[in-house]
Short mmCIF file of C-alpha atoms in Angstrom, two decimals:
data_model
loop_
_atom_site.label_atom_id
_atom_site.label_comp_id
_atom_site.label_asym_id
_atom_site.label_seq_id
_atom_site.Cartn_x
_atom_site.Cartn_y
_atom_site.Cartn_z
CA UNK A 1 27.65 8.64 -26.31
CA UNK A 2 30.71 6.69 -28.11
CA UNK A 3 33.52 9.15 -26.71
CA UNK A 4 32.09 8.33 -23.18
CA UNK A 5 32.08 4.57 -23.92
CA UNK A 6 35.55 4.89 -25.11
CA UNK A 7 36.51 6.47 -22.11
CA UNK A 8 34.84 4.06 -19.82
CA UNK A 9 36.51 1.21 -21.80
CA UNK A 10 39.88 2.85 -21.33
CA UNK A 11 39.13 3.34 -17.40
CA UNK A 12 38.02 -0.46 -16.82
CA UNK A 13 41.22 -1.51 -18.80
CA UNK A 14 43.42 0.49 -16.69
CA UNK A 15 44.85 2.62 -19.36
CA UNK A 16 48.30 1.35 -18.35
CA UNK A 17 49.41 -0.06 -22.06
CA UNK A 18 50.93 2.22 -24.40
CA UNK A 19 48.16 1.60 -26.92
CA UNK A 20 45.25 2.20 -24.63
CA UNK A 21 46.87 5.38 -23.64
CA UNK A 22 47.10 6.35 -27.25
CA UNK A 23 43.59 5.55 -27.85
CA UNK A 24 42.36 7.47 -24.99
CA UNK A 25 44.21 10.68 -26.12
CA UNK A 26 42.99 10.37 -29.43
CA UNK A 27 39.26 9.66 -28.48
CA UNK A 28 38.94 11.22 -25.29
CA UNK A 29 41.57 14.01 -24.88
CA UNK A 30 39.95 16.41 -27.38
CA UNK A 31 37.07 16.76 -25.29
CA UNK A 32 38.35 17.02 -21.82
CA UNK A 33 37.92 20.52 -21.55
CA UNK A 34 35.72 22.21 -20.73
CA UNK A 35 33.70 20.02 -18.40
CA UNK A 36 30.34 19.33 -19.65
CA UNK A 37 26.88 19.98 -17.79
CA UNK A 38 23.58 18.03 -17.81
CA UNK A 39 21.29 18.38 -15.15
CA UNK A 40 18.35 16.22 -14.61
CA UNK A 41 16.45 14.09 -12.19
CA UNK A 42 16.96 10.45 -11.29
CA UNK A 43 13.99 7.88 -10.73
CA UNK A 44 14.02 9.29 -7.39
CA UNK A 45 12.65 13.01 -7.11
CA UNK A 46 15.00 13.88 -4.41
CA UNK A 47 18.03 13.51 -6.46
CA UNK A 48 19.84 16.08 -8.92
CA UNK A 49 22.27 14.38 -11.50
CA UNK A 50 25.56 16.15 -12.51
CA UNK A 51 26.97 14.20 -15.49
CA UNK A 52 30.84 14.13 -15.73
CA UNK A 53 33.07 12.90 -18.61
CA UNK A 54 34.84 10.45 -16.49
CA UNK A 55 34.27 7.44 -14.25
CA UNK A 56 34.04 9.00 -10.60
CA UNK A 57 36.24 7.64 -8.03
CA UNK A 58 36.28 10.48 -5.52
CA UNK A 59 33.90 13.50 -4.18
CA UNK A 60 34.29 16.25 -1.71
CA UNK A 61 31.75 18.94 -0.70
CA UNK A 62 31.89 22.19 0.98
CA UNK A 63 29.12 24.65 1.23
CA UNK A 64 27.75 25.19 -2.46
CA UNK A 65 31.04 23.77 -3.92
CA UNK A 66 31.52 20.23 -5.12
CA UNK A 67 34.51 18.38 -6.68
CA UNK A 68 34.69 15.06 -8.39
CA UNK A 69 37.72 13.09 -9.53
CA UNK A 70 38.47 9.97 -11.41
CA UNK A 71 39.90 8.50 -14.59
CA UNK A 72 42.39 9.93 -16.97
CA UNK A 73 43.37 12.55 -14.20
CA UNK A 74 39.92 13.91 -14.38
CA UNK A 75 39.02 16.72 -11.72
CA UNK A 76 35.90 19.19 -11.97
CA UNK A 77 34.64 21.54 -9.83
CA UNK A 78 30.80 22.49 -9.71
CA UNK A 79 28.54 25.11 -8.27
CA UNK A 80 25.90 22.71 -6.63
CA UNK A 81 23.09 25.55 -6.16
CA UNK A 82 23.14 26.52 -9.84
CA UNK A 83 24.60 23.32 -11.25
CA UNK A 84 27.23 25.18 -13.40
CA UNK A 85 30.82 23.57 -13.90
CA UNK A 86 33.13 26.07 -12.43
CA UNK A 87 36.42 24.79 -13.63
CA UNK A 88 38.25 21.57 -14.80
CA UNK A 89 41.56 21.18 -12.98
CA UNK A 90 44.55 19.67 -15.01
CA UNK A 91 47.84 18.31 -13.81
CA UNK A 92 47.36 14.85 -12.60
CA UNK A 93 48.72 12.20 -15.42
CA UNK A 94 46.55 9.11 -13.98
CA UNK A 95 43.35 8.40 -12.29
CA UNK A 96 42.48 10.55 -9.29
CA UNK A 97 41.71 8.43 -6.26
CA UNK A 98 40.96 10.82 -3.45
CA UNK A 99 39.87 14.46 -2.78
CA UNK A 100 39.65 16.69 0.27
CA UNK A 101 38.48 20.28 0.37
CA UNK A 102 38.54 23.17 3.26
CA UNK A 103 35.24 23.88 4.78
CA UNK A 104 35.48 27.34 3.29
CA UNK A 105 36.04 25.99 -0.36
CA UNK A 106 38.92 28.10 -0.78
CA UNK A 107 41.65 25.06 -1.60
CA UNK A 108 41.40 21.37 -2.81
CA UNK A 109 43.54 18.58 -2.21
CA UNK A 110 43.89 15.58 -4.76
CA UNK A 111 45.67 12.44 -4.99
CA UNK A 112 46.08 9.96 -8.03
CA UNK A 113 47.78 7.02 -9.29
CA UNK A 114 50.68 9.14 -10.38
CA UNK A 115 52.05 9.05 -6.97
CA UNK A 116 51.25 12.66 -6.35
CA UNK A 117 49.44 14.91 -4.12
CA UNK A 118 48.59 18.40 -5.56
CA UNK A 119 46.83 21.30 -3.67
CA UNK A 120 44.67 23.63 -5.57
CA UNK A 121 43.38 27.23 -5.32
CA UNK A 122 39.90 27.24 -6.05
CA UNK A 123 40.12 30.83 -6.51
CA UNK A 124 42.57 30.79 -9.45
CA UNK A 125 42.33 27.30 -10.55
CA UNK A 126 45.82 27.00 -10.26
CA UNK A 127 47.97 24.08 -8.44
CA UNK A 128 49.86 25.82 -5.78
CA UNK A 129 51.74 22.85 -4.36
CA UNK A 130 52.72 19.20 -5.32
CA UNK A 131 53.73 16.56 -2.37
CA UNK A 132 55.93 14.22 -3.36
CA UNK A 133 57.19 11.23 -1.38
CA UNK A 134 55.02 8.22 -1.85
CA UNK A 135 56.45 5.32 -3.80
CA UNK A 136 52.98 4.04 -5.27
CA UNK A 137 49.70 5.01 -6.06
CA UNK A 138 48.12 7.63 -3.50
CA UNK A 139 44.52 6.20 -2.70
CA UNK A 140 43.56 8.36 0.16
CA UNK A 141 43.87 12.01 1.39
CA UNK A 142 42.63 13.91 4.45
CA UNK A 143 42.80 17.44 5.45
CA UNK A 144 43.10 19.41 8.52
CA UNK A 145 42.70 23.15 7.31
CA UNK A 146 43.29 24.29 10.91
CA UNK A 147 46.48 22.89 11.12
CA UNK A 148 47.35 23.14 7.65
CA UNK A 149 48.08 19.66 7.37
CA UNK A 150 47.40 17.00 4.62
CA UNK A 151 47.32 13.16 5.68
CA UNK A 152 47.86 10.47 2.82
CA UNK A 153 47.68 6.88 2.45
CA UNK A 154 49.48 4.86 -0.31
CA UNK A 155 50.04 1.50 -1.92
CA UNK A 156 53.35 1.74 -0.33
CA UNK A 157 51.43 0.72 2.90
CA UNK A 158 52.27 4.04 4.59
CA UNK A 159 50.61 7.20 5.91
CA UNK A 160 52.57 10.36 5.63
CA UNK A 161 51.38 13.83 7.35
CA UNK A 162 52.33 16.82 5.21
CA UNK A 163 52.79 20.62 6.12
CA UNK A 164 50.45 21.77 3.39
CA UNK A 165 52.31 25.34 3.10
CA UNK A 166 55.81 23.94 2.76
CA UNK A 167 55.10 20.81 1.32
CA UNK A 168 57.55 19.11 3.80
CA UNK A 169 56.88 15.63 5.56
CA UNK A 170 56.27 16.03 9.10
CA UNK A 171 55.71 12.48 9.97
CA UNK A 172 55.46 9.05 8.32
CA UNK A 173 52.99 6.41 10.03
CA UNK A 174 53.98 2.71 9.48
CA UNK A 175 52.28 -0.27 10.41
CA UNK A 176 49.98 -1.53 7.73
CA UNK A 177 50.94 -4.51 5.78
CA UNK A 178 49.31 -3.96 2.62
CA UNK A 179 47.64 -1.16 0.73
CA UNK A 180 46.32 1.81 2.46
CA UNK A 181 42.74 2.51 0.95
CA UNK A 182 41.41 5.28 3.18
CA UNK A 183 42.17 7.93 5.72
CA UNK A 184 40.30 10.17 7.81
CA UNK A 185 40.96 12.82 10.42
CA UNK A 186 39.09 14.44 13.22
CA UNK A 187 38.47 18.28 13.94
CA UNK A 188 40.09 18.41 17.39
CA UNK A 189 43.60 17.13 16.57
CA UNK A 190 43.25 14.01 18.57
CA UNK A 191 43.11 10.96 15.81
CA UNK A 192 43.93 9.89 12.39
CA UNK A 193 42.08 6.73 11.12
CA UNK A 194 42.96 4.40 8.25
CA UNK A 195 41.56 1.61 6.36
CA UNK A 196 43.59 -1.05 4.65
CA UNK A 197 43.58 -4.22 2.24
CA UNK A 198 45.35 -5.91 5.20
CA UNK A 199 41.75 -6.27 6.75
CA UNK A 200 42.54 -3.49 9.38
CA UNK A 201 41.20 -0.23 10.84
CA UNK A 202 44.07 1.45 12.46
CA UNK A 203 43.57 4.42 14.95
CA UNK A 204 46.59 6.72 15.42
CA UNK A 205 47.39 9.21 18.02
CA UNK A 206 47.82 12.38 16.25
CA UNK A 207 50.31 13.81 18.41
CA UNK A 208 52.85 10.96 18.75
CA UNK A 209 52.03 9.26 15.54
CA UNK A 210 51.78 5.86 17.36
CA UNK A 211 49.11 3.14 16.49
CA UNK A 212 46.50 2.92 19.27
CA UNK A 213 44.60 0.13 18.18
CA UNK A 214 44.12 -1.97 15.11
CA UNK A 215 40.59 -3.66 14.57
CA UNK A 216 41.12 -6.68 12.36
CA UNK A 217 38.10 -7.41 9.79
CA UNK A 218 37.20 -10.33 7.72
CA UNK A 219 37.90 -8.57 4.57
CA UNK A 220 39.37 -5.61 2.85
CA UNK A 221 38.60 -2.16 4.41
CA UNK A 222 37.95 0.20 1.61
CA UNK A 223 36.60 3.40 3.40
CA UNK A 224 36.77 5.13 6.72
CA UNK A 225 35.24 7.90 8.56
CA UNK A 226 35.73 9.52 11.83
CA UNK A 227 33.09 11.91 13.67
CA UNK A 228 34.22 15.68 14.24
CA UNK A 229 34.91 15.06 17.84
CA UNK A 230 36.99 11.93 17.40
CA UNK A 231 34.48 9.78 19.51
CA UNK A 232 33.27 7.44 16.63
CA UNK A 233 35.00 5.93 13.66
CA UNK A 234 32.87 3.98 10.87
CA UNK A 235 34.33 1.72 8.04
CA UNK A 236 32.96 0.09 5.03
CA UNK A 237 34.43 -3.25 3.69
CA UNK A 238 34.39 -5.70 0.86
CA UNK A 239 31.78 -7.97 2.90
CA UNK A 240 29.03 -4.95 2.42
CA UNK A 241 29.20 -4.36 5.91
CA UNK A 242 29.37 -0.69 7.69
CA UNK A 243 31.28 -1.30 11.30
CA UNK A 244 31.11 1.40 13.78
CA UNK A 245 33.84 1.79 16.46
CA UNK A 246 34.17 3.67 20.02
CA UNK A 247 37.50 5.53 20.50
CA UNK A 248 36.99 5.56 24.09
CA UNK A 249 36.20 1.95 24.57
CA UNK A 250 38.23 0.79 21.45
CA UNK A 251 35.29 -1.76 20.75
CA UNK A 252 33.09 -2.51 17.66
CA UNK A 253 29.83 -0.90 18.75
CA UNK A 254 27.76 -2.10 15.65
CA UNK A 255 27.91 -4.02 12.44
CA UNK A 256 25.43 -2.70 9.88
CA UNK A 257 24.31 -5.00 7.00
CA UNK A 258 22.15 -4.14 4.00
CA UNK A 259 24.54 -3.55 1.17
CA UNK A 260 25.03 -6.68 -1.20
CA UNK A 261 28.20 -5.36 -2.61
CA UNK A 262 31.66 -3.53 -1.59
CA UNK A 263 31.18 -0.59 0.67
CA UNK A 264 33.28 1.98 -1.08
CA UNK A 265 32.52 5.25 0.84
CA UNK A 266 31.16 6.17 4.36
CA UNK A 267 30.80 9.75 5.82
CA UNK A 268 29.14 11.12 8.70
CA UNK A 269 27.36 14.58 9.75
CA UNK A 270 28.70 16.98 12.22
CA UNK A 271 27.10 14.94 14.99
CA UNK A 272 28.46 11.58 14.35
CA UNK A 273 24.92 10.07 14.43
CA UNK A 274 24.04 9.74 10.75
CA UNK A 275 26.04 7.99 8.47
CA UNK A 276 25.90 7.85 4.62
CA UNK A 277 27.06 4.72 3.03
CA UNK A 278 27.49 3.76 -0.75
CA UNK A 279 29.00 0.70 -2.63
CA UNK A 280 28.90 -1.69 -5.51
CA UNK A 281 25.31 -2.41 -5.24
CA UNK A 282 24.28 0.98 -6.82
CA UNK A 283 22.98 2.09 -3.61
CA UNK A 284 23.48 4.92 -1.12
CA UNK A 285 22.26 4.10 2.44
CA UNK A 286 21.42 6.25 5.22
CA UNK A 287 22.00 5.21 8.88
CA UNK A 288 20.99 6.14 12.23
CA UNK A 289 24.00 4.94 14.23
CA UNK A 290 22.79 5.23 17.60
CA UNK A 291 19.67 2.67 16.74
CA UNK A 292 21.43 0.93 14.04
CA UNK A 293 18.56 1.54 11.85
CA UNK A 294 18.66 2.03 7.97
CA UNK A 295 16.65 5.32 7.68
CA UNK A 296 16.71 5.50 3.80
CA UNK A 297 18.17 3.61 0.64
CA UNK A 298 18.66 6.07 -2.62
CA UNK A 299 18.37 4.33 -5.81
CA UNK A 300 19.22 6.08 -8.92
CA UNK A 301 22.90 5.00 -9.92
CA UNK A 302 23.24 2.62 -12.79
CA UNK A 303 26.73 1.32 -11.96
CA UNK A 304 28.82 0.71 -9.13
CA UNK A 305 29.07 3.68 -6.65
CA UNK A 306 32.81 4.96 -5.51
CA UNK A 307 32.29 7.74 -3.23
CA UNK A 308 29.69 9.30 -0.88
CA UNK A 309 29.75 12.59 1.15
CA UNK A 310 27.37 13.75 3.71
CA UNK A 311 26.79 17.31 4.37
CA UNK A 312 27.51 18.72 8.00
CA UNK A 313 23.90 18.87 8.65
CA UNK A 314 23.04 15.51 7.28
CA UNK A 315 20.38 16.90 5.24
CA UNK A 316 22.25 16.43 1.86
CA UNK A 317 24.45 13.57 0.50
CA UNK A 318 26.58 13.32 -2.90
CA UNK A 319 27.29 9.99 -4.47
CA UNK A 320 29.47 9.53 -7.45
CA UNK A 321 30.27 6.36 -9.63
CA UNK A 322 31.16 4.18 -12.67
CA UNK A 323 28.34 5.60 -14.46
CA UNK A 324 29.81 9.10 -14.81
CA UNK A 325 27.17 10.63 -12.66
CA UNK A 326 27.28 12.75 -9.53
CA UNK A 327 24.04 12.70 -7.80
CA UNK A 328 22.90 15.13 -5.03
CA UNK A 329 20.41 13.89 -2.58
CA UNK A 330 17.94 15.66 -0.11
CA UNK A 331 17.79 13.12 2.91
CA UNK A 332 14.33 12.59 4.16
CA UNK A 333 12.66 13.85 0.80
CA UNK A 334 11.57 10.32 -0.19
CA UNK A 335 7.84 11.58 -0.17
CA UNK A 336 6.06 14.85 0.07
CA UNK A 337 5.46 14.84 3.86
CA UNK A 338 8.91 13.41 4.68
CA UNK A 339 7.82 9.78 5.08
CA UNK A 340 9.95 7.06 3.71
CA UNK A 341 8.07 4.90 0.89
CA UNK A 342 8.78 1.95 -1.38
CA UNK A 343 11.13 2.88 -4.63
CA UNK A 344 8.89 1.00 -6.92
CA UNK A 345 5.34 -0.26 -7.09
CA UNK A 346 3.72 -2.13 -3.94
CA UNK A 347 2.48 -5.43 -4.93
CA UNK A 348 1.15 -6.68 -1.82
CA UNK A 349 -0.21 -5.80 1.72
CA UNK A 350 -1.22 -7.61 4.77
CA UNK A 351 -2.61 -6.12 8.11
CA UNK A 352 -3.04 -7.78 11.51
CA UNK A 353 -6.52 -8.62 12.83
CA UNK A 354 -6.32 -5.84 15.30
CA UNK A 355 -5.42 -3.26 12.51
CA UNK A 356 -2.32 -2.04 14.48
CA UNK A 357 0.54 -3.29 12.06
CA UNK A 358 0.65 -3.70 8.13
CA UNK A 359 3.22 -5.00 5.98
CA UNK A 360 3.74 -4.31 2.26
CA UNK A 361 6.03 -5.99 -0.35
CA UNK A 362 7.37 -4.29 -3.52
CA UNK A 363 9.00 -4.44 -6.73
CA UNK A 364 11.97 -2.99 -5.06
CA UNK A 365 12.57 -6.33 -3.48
CA UNK A 366 12.12 -4.88 0.21
CA UNK A 367 9.22 -5.51 2.76
CA UNK A 368 8.44 -2.65 5.01
CA UNK A 369 6.36 -2.88 8.08
CA UNK A 370 4.23 -0.04 9.42
CA UNK A 371 2.35 1.28 12.43
CA UNK A 372 -1.11 1.82 10.98
CA UNK A 373 -2.11 4.28 13.47
CA UNK A 374 1.00 6.71 13.13
CA UNK A 375 1.81 5.67 9.71
CA UNK A 376 5.44 5.32 10.65
CA UNK A 377 7.54 2.99 8.83
CA UNK A 378 9.05 0.63 11.61
CA UNK A 379 11.48 -1.81 9.66
CA UNK A 380 12.69 -1.92 6.20
CA UNK A 381 13.25 -5.76 5.57
CA UNK A 382 15.87 -6.66 3.15
CA UNK A 383 16.88 -10.01 1.98
CA UNK A 384 15.06 -10.86 -1.50
CA UNK A 385 16.68 -10.63 -4.80
CA UNK A 386 13.51 -10.23 -6.48
CA UNK A 387 9.95 -8.78 -6.43
CA UNK A 388 7.83 -9.59 -3.22
CA UNK A 389 4.78 -11.08 -4.47
CA UNK A 390 3.05 -12.12 -1.23
CA UNK A 391 3.32 -11.01 2.51
CA UNK A 392 1.65 -12.12 5.74
CA UNK A 393 1.61 -11.07 9.08
CA UNK A 394 0.57 -12.58 12.63
CA UNK A 395 0.36 -10.24 15.45
CA UNK A 396 0.48 -12.66 18.15
CA UNK A 397 3.45 -14.40 17.27
CA UNK A 398 5.27 -11.13 16.17
CA UNK A 399 6.01 -12.67 12.66
CA UNK A 400 6.12 -11.17 9.35
CA UNK A 401 6.65 -13.47 6.26
CA UNK A 402 7.41 -12.67 2.57
CA UNK A 403 7.59 -14.47 -0.64
CA UNK A 404 9.38 -13.57 -3.74
CA UNK A 405 10.04 -14.18 -7.53
CA UNK A 406 13.47 -15.48 -6.28
CA UNK A 407 11.47 -18.68 -5.16
CA UNK A 408 12.04 -17.88 -1.54
CA UNK A 409 10.18 -17.53 1.81
CA UNK A 410 11.61 -15.30 4.73
CA UNK A 411 10.11 -15.01 7.85
CA UNK A 412 10.92 -11.66 10.16
CA UNK A 413 10.67 -10.67 13.72
CA UNK A 414 8.27 -7.66 13.56
CA UNK A 415 9.53 -6.27 16.83
CA UNK A 416 13.30 -6.25 15.94
CA UNK A 417 13.26 -6.43 12.26
CA UNK A 418 15.58 -9.28 12.23
CA UNK A 419 15.41 -11.96 9.57
CA UNK A 420 14.98 -15.42 11.40
CA UNK A 421 15.37 -17.41 8.26
CA UNK A 422 15.14 -17.79 4.65
CA UNK A 423 14.05 -20.86 2.76
CA UNK A 424 14.45 -21.81 -0.91
CA UNK A 425 12.29 -24.84 -1.26
CA UNK A 426 10.37 -24.08 -4.15
CA UNK A 427 11.34 -24.02 -7.68
CA UNK A 428 9.46 -21.29 -9.12
CA UNK A 429 7.61 -17.98 -7.80
CA UNK A 430 6.15 -17.93 -4.29
CA UNK A 431 2.53 -16.44 -4.95
CA UNK A 432 0.72 -17.23 -1.78
CA UNK A 433 1.32 -17.06 1.93
CA UNK A 434 -0.86 -17.77 5.14
CA UNK A 435 -0.11 -18.23 8.80
CA UNK A 436 -2.34 -20.91 10.84
CA UNK A 437 -4.43 -19.23 13.53
CA UNK A 438 -1.90 -20.04 16.38
CA UNK A 439 1.15 -18.61 14.18
CA UNK A 440 2.95 -22.18 14.68
CA UNK A 441 2.52 -23.00 10.89
CA UNK A 442 3.09 -20.96 7.76
CA UNK A 443 1.86 -22.52 4.58
CA UNK A 444 3.48 -21.13 1.00
CA UNK A 445 2.09 -21.68 -2.56
CA UNK A 446 4.12 -21.67 -5.75
CA UNK A 447 3.97 -21.40 -9.53
CA UNK A 448 5.94 -24.85 -9.29
CA UNK A 449 2.40 -26.26 -8.20
CA UNK A 450 3.32 -27.17 -4.73
CA UNK A 451 2.19 -26.10 -1.25
CA UNK A 452 4.71 -26.31 1.70
CA UNK A 453 4.09 -25.98 5.26
CA UNK A 454 6.74 -24.63 7.80
CA UNK A 455 7.30 -24.89 11.32
CA UNK A 456 7.80 -21.18 12.00
CA UNK A 457 10.06 -21.85 15.30
CA UNK A 458 12.20 -23.92 13.38
CA UNK A 459 11.85 -22.96 9.63
#
C-alpha cells in the first residue's frame, strides 16, 4: 500500500521538517478518517489482527473496548468482540505517545509530542478537557479513575498529577534527571512508579509526593507497571530485561531475560503474578513472576513492538507496533489442549535412556525440554540465533546440548534451565552432537568438516 509506506516513512523520519509535514498531509491526510478495518489471523492461530493506518506507539484496553495511538496524532477506538472500528479521535497535532482508559470504558486519556494531554468521552467521541503544563513531549500517562486523577511524565523530566475534572495541577513530582518514559499507578492510592532515560525506576508516595526509592539500572527504563495492590513493580529496559521489584522490601526480586531487543512495554494482570512484556525483537512474552518462568513467546508482528496490555484475568493480551498492526492474543492457546508448542517445525529430538526426559530443537531457534510422562514443557531454552539442527541429553549429568546453524553449541542445566555456556568454535552449521557414556565429554560435528570435543564441566 503506497499510502501506508508513505505514512511509515514520515513517521520514521520524525515528521518535524515542514517538507515532510507537507508530504504527510498530501499523501496521508486524505485517508486518515475513518479508520479502516482488516481482520485476519497471524501465523499463530491464537492471534487476531486489527490493522491500523499508523505506526502504533500506545495501547489501552477495557472490557471489549481497545484504543491505539501513534504517528500523525492517530487515535482509533475498536470493539474487540466484533472487530469493528468505533471512532477515530482527532485533536493531537503530533505522534501519540501514551494512552489510559477507565475500567468502564467511558473515557480515554491520551498524551502526545504536542506537549498536551487530552481527555476524551468515549460516548460522544469529543475531547472534554485539555491538560497543558508540560514544557516538552508527554511520553506517559496513567489514570486513577476512582480519584479522578491523571498522572503524566514528560521529556521536561517531571511528573504532574492532574485533577481530571478541573484540569488543574495538583502536584509536580521532581527527581528524574532525564526524560520520563513511563508512569503507572496502583489501585489503592499508595504509589506512583516512573521510569526514565536517566536509568532509574522511581517509587513515589502518592500522599506526600515524595520519592521513596530510586532503583538505578544499567540502561534506559522504557516501561513500568505496578500491580493493583501496589506490592510489585515491573520495569522493561534497553538491555532487553524485565525487572521485578518489591515495594515492601524495596529490593529487586527478579531479573527476567529472554528478549533480544529493547523492552518497550510491560503489563500485569489483576493478581500481579502474570506479566506480559513486548519489545524490539518482535515478540510478546508471558511470564510467571513467582517462578520467573517464561510461559509463552508469541510471534506474529513483523516489526518492533512498542506497547502491550494484559487483561485483568490474564487470559488476553494485546500488542501494537511499527508494523501498523494491533494483535489480540489468547494466552495459553498455543495448542488445542493448552500445552505450549514450538512456533515452527521441530528439526530434532533426543530422549534420555530411562525415557523420562525429551529435548526438541526447532526452526524457531529454541530448545524445549519435556517431561515424557506428563507431557509438560519443563523449560524453554533460548540463546541460539538460528535453526536448532541437533539436540542431545544426558540424564545422569542433568545436561542438554544443542547445535545450530548459527555455528554454536549450547549446554544447558536440565534441572534449572540455565545456559551453562555457548561456544562458537565451528565455522559452519553444527549437524551432530553426542555425549560420552559418563557425560564428561560432548562431541560436535559440523559442515566445516571438523569434530570438536568439549569438557562438559568447563566448556
